[in-house]
């Protein structure tokens, strides 16, 4: 599992997670300031592919010069080099809730809470 720290690029985290997980064929798990990538079949995820995908995404939005991608063990951080913050209009929330354990998706928070209980039986 690889963790990508997005504290300096929170406004583009949603777009980034979709792009990177598609490029490396991994299952993403979203957290507040980061996301994690898990392998589809218990193989190790190539960290260099993840770094390349992040850099490609930053380049595609014209921000590759303003941000550095730093790897430390299984944590990859995206840090602002110039102090610049990417500002985007907030996207509308889809209203979906996702289980961090198995990826179960529902539009009801109560249903997600009930679902989460099965993981702790």
Short mmCIF file of N, CA, C and O in Angstrom, two decimals:
data_model
loop_
_atom_site.label_atom_id
_atom_site.label_comp_id
_atom_site.label_asym_id
_atom_site.label_seq_id
_atom_site.Cartn_x
_atom_site.Cartn_y
_atom_site.Cartn_z
N UNK A 1 0.85 -1.17 0.00
CA UNK A 1 0.00 0.00 0.00
C UNK A 1 0.90 1.24 0.00
O UNK A 1 1.88 1.30 0.71
N UNK A 2 0.51 2.20 -0.83
CA UNK A 2 1.25 3.46 -0.93
C UNK A 2 0.34 4.60 -0.53
O UNK A 2 -0.82 4.65 -0.95
N UNK A 3 0.84 5.52 0.28
CA UNK A 3 0.07 6.68 0.72
C UNK A 3 0.57 7.91 -0.02
O UNK A 3 1.77 8.13 -0.12
N UNK A 4 -0.37 8.71 -0.53
CA UNK A 4 -0.02 9.96 -1.22
C UNK A 4 -0.56 11.10 -0.38
O UNK A 4 -1.77 11.24 -0.19
N UNK A 5 0.36 11.92 0.15
CA UNK A 5 0.01 13.07 0.99
C UNK A 5 -0.30 14.25 0.07
O UNK A 5 0.55 14.71 -0.68
N UNK A 6 -1.55 14.75 0.16
CA UNK A 6 -2.02 15.82 -0.73
C UNK A 6 -2.29 17.13 -0.01
O UNK A 6 -3.06 17.95 -0.49
N UNK A 7 -1.69 17.36 1.13
CA UNK A 7 -1.98 18.56 1.93
C UNK A 7 -1.80 19.85 1.14
O UNK A 7 -2.55 20.80 1.33
N UNK A 8 -0.83 19.90 0.25
CA UNK A 8 -0.57 21.13 -0.50
C UNK A 8 -1.39 21.23 -1.78
O UNK A 8 -1.34 22.26 -2.46
N UNK A 9 -2.13 20.18 -2.12
CA UNK A 9 -2.93 20.20 -3.36
C UNK A 9 -4.34 19.66 -3.12
O UNK A 9 -4.89 18.96 -3.96
N UNK A 10 -4.92 20.02 -1.99
CA UNK A 10 -6.24 19.48 -1.63
C UNK A 10 -7.33 19.80 -2.66
O UNK A 10 -8.24 19.00 -2.86
N UNK A 11 -7.24 20.93 -3.31
CA UNK A 11 -8.30 21.32 -4.25
C UNK A 11 -8.33 20.44 -5.49
O UNK A 11 -9.34 20.40 -6.19
N UNK A 12 -7.25 19.72 -5.77
CA UNK A 12 -7.24 18.84 -6.95
C UNK A 12 -7.13 17.37 -6.56
O UNK A 12 -6.92 16.51 -7.42
N UNK A 13 -7.28 17.07 -5.28
CA UNK A 13 -7.11 15.69 -4.81
C UNK A 13 -8.04 14.72 -5.51
O UNK A 13 -7.62 13.64 -5.92
N UNK A 14 -9.29 15.09 -5.70
CA UNK A 14 -10.26 14.18 -6.32
C UNK A 14 -9.87 13.83 -7.75
O UNK A 14 -9.92 12.66 -8.15
N UNK A 15 -9.46 14.83 -8.50
CA UNK A 15 -9.03 14.59 -9.88
C UNK A 15 -7.74 13.76 -9.90
O UNK A 15 -7.57 12.87 -10.74
N UNK A 16 -6.84 14.07 -8.97
CA UNK A 16 -5.56 13.38 -8.91
C UNK A 16 -5.74 11.90 -8.58
O UNK A 16 -5.11 11.05 -9.22
N UNK A 17 -6.58 11.59 -7.63
CA UNK A 17 -6.77 10.19 -7.24
C UNK A 17 -7.35 9.37 -8.39
O UNK A 17 -6.94 8.22 -8.61
N UNK A 18 -8.25 9.95 -9.15
CA UNK A 18 -8.83 9.23 -10.29
C UNK A 18 -7.76 8.97 -11.33
O UNK A 18 -7.61 7.85 -11.83
N UNK A 19 -6.97 9.98 -11.66
CA UNK A 19 -5.93 9.84 -12.68
C UNK A 19 -4.87 8.82 -12.26
O UNK A 19 -4.54 7.90 -13.01
N UNK A 20 -4.34 8.97 -11.06
CA UNK A 20 -3.25 8.10 -10.61
C UNK A 20 -3.72 6.66 -10.46
O UNK A 20 -3.04 5.73 -10.90
N UNK A 21 -4.88 6.44 -9.86
CA UNK A 21 -5.35 5.06 -9.68
C UNK A 21 -5.62 4.39 -11.03
O UNK A 21 -5.40 3.19 -11.18
N UNK A 22 -6.08 5.14 -12.03
CA UNK A 22 -6.26 4.59 -13.37
C UNK A 22 -4.92 4.24 -14.01
O UNK A 22 -4.79 3.20 -14.65
N UNK A 23 -3.93 5.08 -13.84
CA UNK A 23 -2.63 4.86 -14.46
C UNK A 23 -1.90 3.64 -13.90
O UNK A 23 -1.22 2.94 -14.63
N UNK A 24 -2.03 3.40 -12.60
CA UNK A 24 -1.30 2.30 -11.98
C UNK A 24 -2.18 1.09 -11.67
O UNK A 24 -1.70 0.12 -11.09
N UNK A 25 -3.44 1.15 -12.07
CA UNK A 25 -4.39 0.05 -11.84
C UNK A 25 -4.42 -0.36 -10.37
O UNK A 25 -4.09 -1.48 -10.00
N UNK A 26 -4.81 0.59 -9.52
CA UNK A 26 -4.86 0.36 -8.09
C UNK A 26 -6.20 0.81 -7.53
O UNK A 26 -6.93 1.58 -8.15
N UNK A 27 -6.51 0.33 -6.34
CA UNK A 27 -7.74 0.69 -5.65
C UNK A 27 -7.45 1.84 -4.70
O UNK A 27 -6.62 1.70 -3.79
N UNK A 28 -8.11 2.99 -4.89
CA UNK A 28 -7.85 4.13 -4.00
C UNK A 28 -8.74 4.10 -2.75
O UNK A 28 -9.87 3.64 -2.80
N UNK A 29 -8.19 4.59 -1.67
CA UNK A 29 -8.94 4.81 -0.44
C UNK A 29 -8.71 6.26 -0.04
O UNK A 29 -7.57 6.68 0.15
N UNK A 30 -9.79 7.02 0.06
CA UNK A 30 -9.68 8.45 0.35
C UNK A 30 -9.66 8.73 1.84
O UNK A 30 -10.40 8.12 2.60
N UNK A 31 -8.81 9.64 2.23
CA UNK A 31 -8.77 10.18 3.58
C UNK A 31 -8.86 11.69 3.45
O UNK A 31 -8.92 12.22 2.34
N UNK A 32 -8.83 12.43 4.54
CA UNK A 32 -9.03 13.88 4.48
C UNK A 32 -7.90 14.58 3.72
O UNK A 32 -8.15 15.33 2.80
N UNK A 33 -6.66 14.33 4.08
CA UNK A 33 -5.53 15.02 3.46
C UNK A 33 -4.67 14.12 2.57
O UNK A 33 -3.61 14.53 2.13
N UNK A 34 -5.11 12.90 2.35
CA UNK A 34 -4.31 11.96 1.59
C UNK A 34 -5.20 10.89 0.98
O UNK A 34 -6.39 10.83 1.25
N UNK A 35 -4.58 10.08 0.13
CA UNK A 35 -5.26 8.89 -0.33
C UNK A 35 -4.25 7.76 -0.39
O UNK A 35 -3.04 7.99 -0.44
N UNK A 36 -4.75 6.54 -0.31
CA UNK A 36 -3.89 5.37 -0.34
C UNK A 36 -4.24 4.52 -1.54
O UNK A 36 -5.40 4.47 -1.96
N UNK A 37 -3.24 3.87 -2.09
CA UNK A 37 -3.43 2.99 -3.23
C UNK A 37 -3.11 1.57 -2.81
O UNK A 37 -2.03 1.30 -2.26
N UNK A 38 -4.04 0.65 -3.08
CA UNK A 38 -3.85 -0.76 -2.80
C UNK A 38 -3.84 -1.52 -4.11
O UNK A 38 -4.56 -1.17 -5.04
N UNK A 39 -3.10 -2.58 -4.14
CA UNK A 39 -3.00 -3.39 -5.34
C UNK A 39 -4.28 -4.19 -5.56
O UNK A 39 -4.95 -4.58 -4.61
N UNK A 40 -4.58 -4.45 -6.82
CA UNK A 40 -5.76 -5.25 -7.15
C UNK A 40 -5.55 -6.72 -6.81
O UNK A 40 -6.49 -7.44 -6.52
N UNK A 41 -4.31 -7.18 -6.87
CA UNK A 41 -4.07 -8.62 -6.70
C UNK A 41 -2.88 -8.93 -5.79
O UNK A 41 -2.10 -9.82 -6.07
N UNK A 42 -2.70 -8.20 -4.73
CA UNK A 42 -1.66 -8.41 -3.72
C UNK A 42 -0.23 -8.25 -4.23
O UNK A 42 0.71 -8.57 -3.52
N UNK A 43 -0.04 -7.80 -5.47
CA UNK A 43 1.30 -7.48 -5.95
C UNK A 43 1.68 -6.10 -5.41
O UNK A 43 0.83 -5.29 -5.09
N UNK A 44 2.96 -5.85 -5.35
CA UNK A 44 3.42 -4.53 -4.90
C UNK A 44 3.16 -3.51 -6.00
O UNK A 44 3.31 -3.80 -7.18
N UNK A 45 2.75 -2.33 -5.60
CA UNK A 45 2.53 -1.24 -6.55
C UNK A 45 3.89 -0.59 -6.83
O UNK A 45 4.65 -0.31 -5.91
N UNK A 46 4.16 -0.36 -8.09
CA UNK A 46 5.42 0.26 -8.49
C UNK A 46 5.39 1.74 -8.11
O UNK A 46 4.64 2.53 -8.69
N UNK A 47 6.19 2.10 -7.12
CA UNK A 47 6.22 3.48 -6.62
C UNK A 47 6.65 4.46 -7.70
O UNK A 47 6.15 5.58 -7.77
N UNK A 48 7.55 4.05 -8.57
CA UNK A 48 8.00 4.92 -9.64
C UNK A 48 6.88 5.24 -10.63
O UNK A 48 6.81 6.36 -11.15
N UNK A 49 5.99 4.27 -10.86
CA UNK A 49 4.83 4.52 -11.73
C UNK A 49 3.89 5.53 -11.10
O UNK A 49 3.33 6.38 -11.79
N UNK A 50 3.72 5.45 -9.78
CA UNK A 50 2.86 6.39 -9.07
C UNK A 50 3.44 7.79 -9.16
O UNK A 50 2.73 8.76 -9.47
N UNK A 51 4.73 7.91 -8.92
CA UNK A 51 5.40 9.22 -9.00
C UNK A 51 5.29 9.80 -10.40
O UNK A 51 4.98 10.97 -10.58
N UNK A 52 5.51 8.96 -11.41
CA UNK A 52 5.39 9.40 -12.80
C UNK A 52 3.97 9.88 -13.11
O UNK A 52 3.78 10.91 -13.74
N UNK A 53 2.97 9.13 -12.63
CA UNK A 53 1.58 9.52 -12.87
C UNK A 53 1.24 10.85 -12.21
O UNK A 53 0.56 11.70 -12.80
N UNK A 54 1.74 11.07 -11.00
CA UNK A 54 1.49 12.34 -10.30
C UNK A 54 2.14 13.49 -11.07
O UNK A 54 1.52 14.54 -11.28
N UNK A 55 3.38 13.28 -11.50
CA UNK A 55 4.07 14.33 -12.26
C UNK A 55 3.37 14.61 -13.58
O UNK A 55 3.27 15.77 -14.00
N UNK A 56 2.88 13.57 -14.26
CA UNK A 56 2.14 13.76 -15.51
C UNK A 56 0.88 14.59 -15.27
O UNK A 56 0.56 15.47 -16.05
N UNK A 57 0.18 14.30 -14.17
CA UNK A 57 -1.04 15.04 -13.86
C UNK A 57 -0.72 16.51 -13.58
O UNK A 57 -1.38 17.40 -14.11
N UNK A 58 0.29 16.75 -12.76
CA UNK A 58 0.69 18.13 -12.46
C UNK A 58 1.10 18.86 -13.74
O UNK A 58 0.78 20.04 -13.91
N UNK A 59 1.80 18.17 -14.63
CA UNK A 59 2.21 18.77 -15.90
C UNK A 59 0.99 19.09 -16.77
O UNK A 59 0.94 20.13 -17.41
N UNK A 60 -0.01 18.21 -16.73
CA UNK A 60 -1.20 18.42 -17.56
C UNK A 60 -2.02 19.64 -17.14
O UNK A 60 -2.73 20.22 -17.95
N UNK A 61 -1.90 20.04 -15.88
CA UNK A 61 -2.61 21.24 -15.42
C UNK A 61 -1.67 22.44 -15.30
O UNK A 61 -2.06 23.48 -14.77
N UNK A 62 -0.45 22.28 -15.78
CA UNK A 62 0.51 23.39 -15.81
C UNK A 62 1.11 23.74 -14.47
O UNK A 62 1.53 24.88 -14.25
N UNK A 63 1.17 22.79 -13.55
CA UNK A 63 1.68 23.08 -12.20
C UNK A 63 2.95 22.30 -11.86
O UNK A 63 3.37 22.28 -10.70
N UNK A 64 3.58 21.67 -12.83
CA UNK A 64 4.74 20.82 -12.52
C UNK A 64 5.92 21.60 -11.97
O UNK A 64 6.72 21.07 -11.20
N UNK A 65 6.06 22.86 -12.34
CA UNK A 65 7.19 23.67 -11.85
C UNK A 65 6.98 24.16 -10.42
O UNK A 65 7.93 24.53 -9.75
N UNK A 66 5.74 24.18 -9.97
CA UNK A 66 5.44 24.73 -8.65
C UNK A 66 5.39 23.69 -7.54
O UNK A 66 5.30 24.04 -6.37
N UNK A 67 5.41 22.39 -7.91
CA UNK A 67 5.27 21.33 -6.91
C UNK A 67 6.32 20.25 -7.10
O UNK A 67 6.67 19.90 -8.22
N UNK A 68 6.81 19.72 -5.98
CA UNK A 68 7.77 18.62 -5.99
C UNK A 68 7.07 17.37 -5.49
O UNK A 68 6.21 17.42 -4.61
N UNK A 69 7.44 16.25 -6.06
CA UNK A 69 6.91 14.95 -5.63
C UNK A 69 8.04 14.24 -4.90
O UNK A 69 9.08 13.92 -5.49
N UNK A 70 7.85 14.02 -3.60
CA UNK A 70 8.90 13.49 -2.73
C UNK A 70 8.48 12.13 -2.19
O UNK A 70 7.39 11.97 -1.66
N UNK A 71 9.36 11.15 -2.32
CA UNK A 71 9.08 9.80 -1.86
C UNK A 71 9.90 9.49 -0.62
O UNK A 71 11.10 9.74 -0.57
N UNK A 72 9.23 8.92 0.40
CA UNK A 72 9.89 8.49 1.62
C UNK A 72 9.24 7.18 2.05
O UNK A 72 8.12 7.17 2.55
N UNK A 73 9.93 6.08 1.81
CA UNK A 73 9.39 4.73 2.03
C UNK A 73 8.12 4.55 1.22
O UNK A 73 8.15 4.69 0.01
N UNK A 74 6.99 4.28 1.86
CA UNK A 74 5.73 4.09 1.14
C UNK A 74 4.82 5.30 1.21
O UNK A 74 3.61 5.18 1.05
N UNK A 75 5.40 6.47 1.48
CA UNK A 75 4.64 7.71 1.51
C UNK A 75 5.20 8.63 0.44
O UNK A 75 6.40 8.89 0.39
N UNK A 76 4.32 9.11 -0.42
CA UNK A 76 4.70 10.06 -1.46
C UNK A 76 4.01 11.38 -1.13
O UNK A 76 2.79 11.42 -0.96
N UNK A 77 4.79 12.44 -1.00
CA UNK A 77 4.25 13.76 -0.67
C UNK A 77 4.34 14.68 -1.87
O UNK A 77 5.33 14.65 -2.60
N UNK A 78 3.33 15.50 -2.03
CA UNK A 78 3.33 16.53 -3.06
C UNK A 78 3.47 17.85 -2.32
O UNK A 78 2.56 18.25 -1.60
N UNK A 79 4.61 18.50 -2.49
CA UNK A 79 4.92 19.71 -1.74
C UNK A 79 5.05 20.90 -2.67
O UNK A 79 5.63 20.81 -3.74
N UNK A 80 4.55 22.04 -2.22
CA UNK A 80 4.67 23.27 -2.96
C UNK A 80 6.09 23.79 -2.83
O UNK A 80 6.60 23.96 -1.73
N UNK A 81 6.74 24.03 -3.96
CA UNK A 81 8.11 24.53 -3.96
C UNK A 81 8.11 26.05 -3.81
O UNK A 81 8.96 26.61 -3.14
N UNK A 82 7.14 26.69 -4.43
CA UNK A 82 7.10 28.16 -4.47
C UNK A 82 6.15 28.76 -3.44
O UNK A 82 6.02 29.96 -3.36
N UNK A 83 5.45 27.91 -2.70
CA UNK A 83 4.45 28.40 -1.76
C UNK A 83 3.10 28.63 -2.41
O UNK A 83 2.16 29.11 -1.78
N UNK A 84 2.99 28.31 -3.68
CA UNK A 84 1.75 28.50 -4.42
C UNK A 84 0.69 27.49 -3.97
O UNK A 84 0.99 26.36 -3.66
N UNK A 85 -0.55 27.96 -3.94
CA UNK A 85 -1.69 27.11 -3.62
C UNK A 85 -2.57 27.03 -4.86
O UNK A 85 -2.86 28.05 -5.47
N UNK A 86 -2.95 25.82 -5.22
CA UNK A 86 -3.85 25.65 -6.36
C UNK A 86 -5.26 25.93 -5.88
O UNK A 86 -5.74 25.30 -4.94
N UNK A 87 -5.90 26.89 -6.50
CA UNK A 87 -7.27 27.23 -6.13
C UNK A 87 -8.21 26.83 -7.25
O UNK A 87 -8.01 27.20 -8.40
N UNK A 88 -9.21 26.10 -6.90
CA UNK A 88 -10.23 25.67 -7.85
C UNK A 88 -11.58 25.90 -7.22
O UNK A 88 -11.73 25.89 -6.00
N UNK A 89 -12.57 26.07 -8.05
CA UNK A 89 -13.93 26.17 -7.52
C UNK A 89 -14.30 24.83 -6.90
O UNK A 89 -14.03 23.79 -7.49
N UNK A 90 -14.90 24.85 -5.73
CA UNK A 90 -15.28 23.59 -5.11
C UNK A 90 -16.29 22.86 -5.98
O UNK A 90 -17.23 23.46 -6.49
N UNK A 91 -16.07 21.57 -6.13
CA UNK A 91 -17.01 20.77 -6.92
C UNK A 91 -18.18 20.37 -6.04
O UNK A 91 -18.06 20.27 -4.83
N UNK A 92 -19.28 20.14 -6.69
CA UNK A 92 -20.47 19.71 -5.95
C UNK A 92 -20.20 18.32 -5.38
O UNK A 92 -19.65 17.46 -6.04
N UNK A 93 -20.59 18.13 -4.16
CA UNK A 93 -20.45 16.82 -3.54
C UNK A 93 -21.39 15.84 -4.22
O UNK A 93 -22.54 16.16 -4.50
N UNK A 94 -20.89 14.64 -4.48
CA UNK A 94 -21.72 13.65 -5.14
C UNK A 94 -22.74 13.07 -4.18
O UNK A 94 -23.69 12.45 -4.61
N UNK A 95 -22.51 13.26 -2.89
CA UNK A 95 -23.45 12.74 -1.91
C UNK A 95 -23.28 11.26 -1.67
O UNK A 95 -24.16 10.61 -1.12
N UNK A 96 -22.15 10.69 -2.08
CA UNK A 96 -21.91 9.28 -1.86
C UNK A 96 -20.93 9.09 -0.71
O UNK A 96 -20.05 9.90 -0.48
N UNK A 97 -21.10 7.98 -0.01
CA UNK A 97 -20.23 7.62 1.09
C UNK A 97 -19.60 6.28 0.74
O UNK A 97 -20.26 5.41 0.22
N UNK A 98 -18.31 6.15 1.03
CA UNK A 98 -17.58 4.95 0.64
C UNK A 98 -16.93 4.29 1.85
O UNK A 98 -16.34 4.96 2.70
N UNK A 99 -17.00 2.97 1.91
CA UNK A 99 -16.38 2.20 2.97
C UNK A 99 -14.87 2.16 2.74
O UNK A 99 -14.41 1.79 1.66
N UNK A 100 -14.11 2.51 3.76
CA UNK A 100 -12.66 2.53 3.64
C UNK A 100 -12.06 1.13 3.64
O UNK A 100 -10.91 0.95 3.25
N UNK A 101 -12.84 0.14 4.05
CA UNK A 101 -12.33 -1.23 4.12
C UNK A 101 -12.53 -2.00 2.82
O UNK A 101 -11.63 -2.71 2.38
N UNK A 102 -13.70 -1.85 2.20
CA UNK A 102 -13.99 -2.69 1.03
C UNK A 102 -14.48 -1.92 -0.19
O UNK A 102 -14.66 -2.51 -1.25
N UNK A 103 -14.72 -0.63 -0.05
CA UNK A 103 -15.15 0.17 -1.19
C UNK A 103 -16.65 0.23 -1.40
O UNK A 103 -17.11 0.82 -2.37
N UNK A 104 -17.44 -0.35 -0.53
CA UNK A 104 -18.90 -0.29 -0.62
C UNK A 104 -19.33 1.17 -0.71
O UNK A 104 -18.83 2.02 0.01
N UNK A 105 -20.24 1.49 -1.64
CA UNK A 105 -20.68 2.86 -1.86
C UNK A 105 -22.18 2.97 -1.65
O UNK A 105 -22.95 2.12 -2.11
N UNK A 106 -22.59 4.03 -0.95
CA UNK A 106 -24.01 4.28 -0.73
C UNK A 106 -24.23 5.79 -0.69
O UNK A 106 -23.30 6.56 -0.47
N UNK A 107 -25.45 6.19 -0.91
CA UNK A 107 -25.76 7.61 -0.84
C UNK A 107 -26.30 8.00 0.54
O UNK A 107 -26.63 9.16 0.76
N UNK A 108 -26.35 7.04 1.47
CA UNK A 108 -26.87 7.31 2.80
C UNK A 108 -25.80 7.06 3.86
O UNK A 108 -25.25 5.96 3.95
N UNK A 109 -25.52 8.06 4.67
CA UNK A 109 -24.49 7.94 5.70
C UNK A 109 -24.86 6.88 6.73
O UNK A 109 -24.01 6.11 7.19
N UNK A 110 -26.12 6.80 7.09
CA UNK A 110 -26.57 5.81 8.08
C UNK A 110 -26.35 4.40 7.56
O UNK A 110 -25.91 3.51 8.29
N UNK A 111 -26.61 4.19 6.28
CA UNK A 111 -26.40 2.87 5.69
C UNK A 111 -24.91 2.51 5.71
O UNK A 111 -24.55 1.36 5.97
N UNK A 112 -24.04 3.49 5.46
CA UNK A 112 -22.61 3.24 5.53
C UNK A 112 -22.21 2.86 6.96
O UNK A 112 -21.43 1.93 7.16
N UNK A 113 -22.73 3.57 7.96
CA UNK A 113 -22.39 3.26 9.34
C UNK A 113 -22.82 1.85 9.71
O UNK A 113 -22.07 1.13 10.38
N UNK A 114 -24.00 1.45 9.26
CA UNK A 114 -24.45 0.09 9.52
C UNK A 114 -23.57 -0.93 8.79
O UNK A 114 -23.24 -1.99 9.33
N UNK A 115 -23.18 -0.62 7.57
CA UNK A 115 -22.31 -1.50 6.81
C UNK A 115 -20.96 -1.66 7.51
O UNK A 115 -20.42 -2.76 7.58
N UNK A 116 -20.41 -0.56 8.02
CA UNK A 116 -19.10 -0.59 8.66
C UNK A 116 -19.07 -1.55 9.85
O UNK A 116 -18.02 -2.13 10.16
N UNK A 117 -20.20 -1.75 10.49
CA UNK A 117 -20.27 -2.64 11.64
C UNK A 117 -19.89 -4.07 11.29
O UNK A 117 -19.35 -4.79 12.11
N UNK A 118 -20.16 -4.50 10.06
CA UNK A 118 -19.84 -5.89 9.69
C UNK A 118 -18.32 -6.14 9.67
O UNK A 118 -17.89 -7.27 9.83
N UNK A 119 -17.54 -5.09 9.52
CA UNK A 119 -16.10 -5.25 9.50
C UNK A 119 -15.53 -5.43 10.91
O UNK A 119 -14.36 -5.81 11.06
N UNK A 120 -16.33 -5.16 11.92
CA UNK A 120 -15.84 -5.22 13.30
C UNK A 120 -16.54 -6.30 14.12
O UNK A 120 -16.50 -6.28 15.33
N UNK A 121 -17.18 -7.24 13.47
CA UNK A 121 -17.83 -8.34 14.20
C UNK A 121 -16.84 -9.33 14.71
O UNK A 121 -15.83 -9.58 14.21
#
